[in-house]
Coordinates of C-alpha atoms in Angstrom, one line a residue:
M9 CA -79.9 -76.4 -126.0
K10 CA -81.9 -73.4 -125.1
A11 CA -81.0 -71.8 -128.3
L12 CA -82.1 -74.6 -130.1
K13 CA -85.6 -74.3 -128.5
L14 CA -86.0 -70.7 -129.9
I15 CA -86.1 -72.3 -133.5
P16 CA -89.7 -73.1 -133.5
N17 CA -90.8 -69.5 -132.3
L18 CA -88.3 -68.1 -135.0
L19 CA -90.1 -70.1 -137.7
T20 CA -93.4 -68.9 -136.4
G21 CA -92.2 -65.4 -136.6
A22 CA -91.0 -65.7 -140.2
G23 CA -94.6 -67.0 -141.0
F24 CA -96.0 -64.0 -139.3
L25 CA -93.7 -61.8 -141.4
C26 CA -94.6 -63.4 -144.4
G27 CA -98.5 -63.1 -143.6
M28 CA -98.2 -59.4 -142.5
T29 CA -96.2 -58.5 -145.7
A30 CA -99.0 -60.3 -147.7
V31 CA -101.4 -57.9 -146.0
I32 CA -99.3 -54.8 -146.9
V33 CA -98.7 -55.8 -150.5
A34 CA -102.6 -56.8 -151.0
T35 CA -103.1 -53.0 -150.6
Q36 CA -100.7 -52.0 -153.6
P37 CA -101.5 -52.1 -157.2
F38 CA -103.1 -55.2 -158.5
Y39 CA -100.1 -56.4 -160.4
Y40 CA -98.5 -57.2 -157.3
I41 CA -101.3 -59.8 -156.4
D42 CA -99.0 -62.7 -157.3
Y43 CA -96.8 -61.8 -154.5
V44 CA -99.5 -61.8 -152.2
I45 CA -100.5 -65.4 -153.1
Y46 CA -96.8 -66.7 -152.7
L47 CA -96.3 -64.9 -149.4
I48 CA -99.3 -66.9 -148.0
L49 CA -97.8 -70.2 -149.5
A50 CA -94.7 -69.2 -147.7
A51 CA -96.4 -68.7 -144.5
G52 CA -98.1 -72.1 -144.8
F53 CA -94.6 -73.6 -145.3
F54 CA -93.3 -71.9 -142.1
D55 CA -96.5 -73.0 -140.1
F56 CA -96.1 -76.7 -141.1
I57 CA -92.2 -76.9 -140.1
D58 CA -92.5 -74.8 -136.8
G59 CA -94.9 -77.4 -135.5
F60 CA -92.6 -80.3 -136.6
A61 CA -89.5 -78.5 -135.1
A62 CA -91.5 -77.9 -131.8
R63 CA -92.2 -81.6 -131.5
L64 CA -88.7 -82.8 -132.8
L65 CA -86.9 -80.4 -130.3
K66 CA -89.5 -81.1 -127.5
A67 CA -89.8 -77.3 -127.4
Q68 CA -93.7 -77.1 -127.1
S69 CA -95.0 -74.3 -124.8
E70 CA -98.1 -72.2 -124.1
F71 CA -96.3 -69.1 -125.5
G72 CA -95.6 -71.0 -128.6
K73 CA -99.3 -72.3 -129.0
Q74 CA -100.7 -68.7 -128.5
F75 CA -97.9 -67.0 -131.0
D76 CA -98.8 -69.6 -133.4
S77 CA -102.4 -68.9 -133.2
L78 CA -101.8 -65.0 -133.5
S79 CA -99.5 -65.7 -136.6
D80 CA -102.1 -67.9 -138.1
L81 CA -104.8 -65.4 -137.7
V82 CA -102.5 -62.8 -139.6
S83 CA -101.3 -65.2 -142.4
F84 CA -104.4 -67.6 -142.9
G85 CA -107.0 -65.1 -141.8
I86 CA -106.5 -61.4 -142.5
A87 CA -104.1 -62.1 -145.5
P88 CA -106.2 -64.3 -147.3
A89 CA -109.4 -61.9 -146.6
M90 CA -107.3 -59.0 -148.0
L91 CA -106.5 -61.1 -151.0
I92 CA -110.1 -62.0 -151.7
Y93 CA -111.2 -58.3 -151.3
A94 CA -108.5 -57.2 -153.7
V95 CA -109.5 -59.7 -156.3
L96 CA -112.9 -58.9 -156.0
H97 CA -112.5 -55.2 -156.1
S98 CA -110.2 -55.4 -159.3
W99 CA -112.0 -57.9 -161.4
I100 CA -115.6 -57.1 -161.1
P101 CA -116.8 -54.7 -164.1
E102 CA -117.9 -51.3 -163.1
T103 CA -121.1 -51.6 -165.0
V104 CA -121.9 -54.6 -162.9
F105 CA -120.9 -53.2 -159.5
P106 CA -120.5 -49.5 -159.3
S107 CA -117.3 -48.7 -157.3
T108 CA -119.5 -46.4 -154.8
N109 CA -121.2 -49.8 -153.6
S110 CA -117.7 -51.8 -153.3
I111 CA -118.2 -52.1 -149.6
F112 CA -120.6 -54.9 -150.2
L113 CA -117.5 -56.9 -152.0
A114 CA -116.0 -57.1 -148.6
I115 CA -118.5 -59.4 -147.4
P116 CA -117.1 -62.6 -148.6
A117 CA -113.7 -61.4 -147.1
V118 CA -115.1 -60.5 -143.8
I119 CA -117.0 -63.7 -143.2
Y120 CA -113.8 -65.8 -144.3
A121 CA -111.7 -63.8 -141.8
L122 CA -114.2 -64.1 -138.9
A123 CA -114.4 -67.9 -139.5
T124 CA -110.9 -68.1 -139.1
A125 CA -110.8 -66.2 -136.1
I126 CA -113.5 -68.5 -134.6
R127 CA -111.8 -71.5 -135.8
L128 CA -108.5 -70.7 -134.0
A129 CA -110.4 -69.9 -130.9
V130 CA -112.1 -73.2 -130.8
F131 CA -108.9 -75.0 -131.7
N132 CA -107.1 -73.4 -128.7
T133 CA -110.0 -74.5 -126.2
D134 CA -111.1 -77.7 -127.7
S135 CA -109.3 -80.8 -126.1
R136 CA -110.6 -83.0 -128.5
Q137 CA -108.4 -81.5 -131.3
T138 CA -105.1 -82.6 -129.8
D139 CA -104.5 -85.4 -132.3
N140 CA -107.1 -84.7 -135.2
F141 CA -109.0 -81.7 -136.2
R142 CA -112.9 -80.8 -136.0
G143 CA -113.4 -78.8 -139.3
I144 CA -110.4 -78.1 -141.6
P145 CA -107.3 -76.3 -140.3
S146 CA -107.1 -72.5 -141.1
P147 CA -103.8 -73.1 -143.1
A148 CA -105.5 -75.4 -145.2
A149 CA -108.3 -73.1 -145.8
A150 CA -106.1 -70.4 -146.7
L151 CA -104.2 -72.4 -149.1
F152 CA -107.4 -73.5 -150.9
V153 CA -108.8 -69.8 -151.2
T154 CA -105.3 -68.5 -152.1
T155 CA -104.6 -71.1 -155.1
A156 CA -108.3 -70.8 -156.2
C157 CA -107.7 -66.9 -156.6
L158 CA -104.6 -67.9 -158.5
Y159 CA -106.6 -70.0 -160.7
W160 CA -109.4 -67.9 -161.4
G161 CA -106.8 -65.0 -162.2
N162 CA -106.9 -66.5 -165.7
F163 CA -110.4 -65.3 -166.1
S164 CA -109.9 -61.7 -164.6
G165 CA -112.9 -59.4 -165.5
D166 CA -115.4 -62.5 -165.7
E167 CA -118.5 -62.1 -163.6
N168 CA -118.6 -65.8 -163.1
A169 CA -115.1 -65.8 -161.7
V170 CA -116.0 -63.2 -159.2
L171 CA -119.0 -65.4 -158.3
Q172 CA -116.7 -68.5 -157.9
I173 CA -114.1 -66.6 -155.7
S174 CA -117.0 -65.4 -153.3
I175 CA -118.4 -68.9 -153.2
T176 CA -115.0 -70.3 -152.6
A177 CA -114.3 -67.9 -149.7
I178 CA -117.7 -68.8 -148.0
F179 CA -117.3 -72.7 -148.7
A180 CA -113.6 -72.4 -146.9
A181 CA -115.4 -70.6 -143.9
V182 CA -118.0 -73.1 -143.5
A183 CA -115.5 -76.0 -143.9
M184 CA -113.2 -74.6 -141.0
L185 CA -116.4 -74.3 -138.6
I186 CA -118.3 -77.7 -139.6
P187 CA -117.9 -80.0 -136.7
I188 CA -116.6 -83.1 -138.8
P189 CA -113.4 -84.8 -137.8
F190 CA -110.2 -84.3 -140.0
V191 CA -106.9 -86.2 -139.9
S192 CA -104.1 -84.3 -138.4
L193 CA -100.8 -84.6 -140.3
K194 CA -98.7 -84.8 -137.0
L195 CA -97.8 -88.3 -137.8
K196 CA -99.1 -89.7 -134.6
S197 CA -101.1 -92.3 -135.9
A198 CA -101.6 -94.9 -138.8
A199 CA -104.3 -92.8 -140.2
S200 CA -102.4 -89.7 -139.9
K201 CA -99.1 -91.3 -141.6
F202 CA -101.3 -92.7 -144.5
M203 CA -102.9 -89.3 -145.1
A204 CA -99.4 -87.8 -145.1
V205 CA -98.2 -90.2 -147.9
L206 CA -101.5 -89.8 -149.9
M207 CA -101.1 -85.8 -149.6
I208 CA -97.3 -86.3 -150.7
L209 CA -98.2 -88.4 -153.7
A210 CA -101.1 -86.6 -154.9
G211 CA -99.6 -83.2 -154.0
T212 CA -96.7 -84.1 -156.3
L213 CA -98.8 -85.2 -159.1
F214 CA -101.2 -82.2 -158.9
F215 CA -98.2 -79.7 -158.8
V216 CA -96.6 -81.4 -161.9
L217 CA -99.9 -81.2 -163.7
F218 CA -101.3 -77.9 -162.6
S219 CA -98.4 -75.8 -160.9
F220 CA -99.5 -74.0 -157.7
E221 CA -103.3 -74.1 -158.7
G222 CA -103.0 -78.0 -158.0
I223 CA -102.9 -77.2 -154.1
A224 CA -106.6 -76.2 -154.4
L225 CA -107.4 -79.8 -155.8
L226 CA -105.1 -81.2 -152.8
I227 CA -106.9 -79.4 -150.3
L228 CA -110.2 -80.8 -151.8
L229 CA -109.0 -84.3 -151.8
Y230 CA -108.1 -83.8 -148.1
M231 CA -111.6 -82.6 -147.4
V232 CA -113.2 -85.7 -148.9
A233 CA -110.5 -88.3 -147.9
S234 CA -110.3 -87.2 -144.0
P235 CA -113.9 -87.7 -143.1
A236 CA -114.2 -90.8 -145.3
M237 CA -111.2 -92.4 -143.4
F238 CA -113.1 -91.8 -140.1
F239 CA -116.4 -92.9 -141.5
F240 CA -115.1 -96.3 -142.9
G241 CA -112.7 -96.8 -139.9
R242 CA -115.8 -96.8 -137.5
V243 CA -117.9 -99.1 -139.9
F244 CA -115.3 -101.4 -140.0
S245 CA -114.5 -101.4 -136.2
D246 CA -118.2 -102.0 -135.5
K247 CA -118.2 -105.0 -137.6
T248 CA -115.3 -106.6 -135.9

């Protein structure tokens, strides 16, 4: 039984390894960049199932909570930030932004990584986020940024693509810190179960239509639908 309770931490460790590998690969030649994206997606998968396994096996612990946050910082903070910088540095034309000033291209990446660190620290110390979130969770932000990079990869070298990636990174950073309630997918409430079903159905449709790039649309749907559920839930409860 004790061995079974190690499973969630092993899954968290697998996610950490995916994130750390993504950081390393992001420093390699740009034609490896797709692997960074897939490694972050894999880390997102492990992050989802480690929490599910911990609840299923009743193996939640303070160590597991802290380990999960540190893993999330690497996989969903540092790795996406490295991806953002690698994409901007590789795509922007030399005539538009000389390489000697490329340090400024790190600004969106640094803002995103800092926001992730703050988001995780707030989550660990905010008792209101036991069943729901305030601000989108860092895995959702990372998947949004990552798959947006995958989409804009079709427009490599386009100045507009560079601008879009920068805006996407800063938008995701703000979305993590904004104090708006978002539904958790822990299946503890009717709203959580409804959101999970909506995400599965919409995610399947988006994946069929747009492949991995559809994940960005799925996260956008979550950003809109989740606060809307809280808003209309309060409206209806006030009327009854």
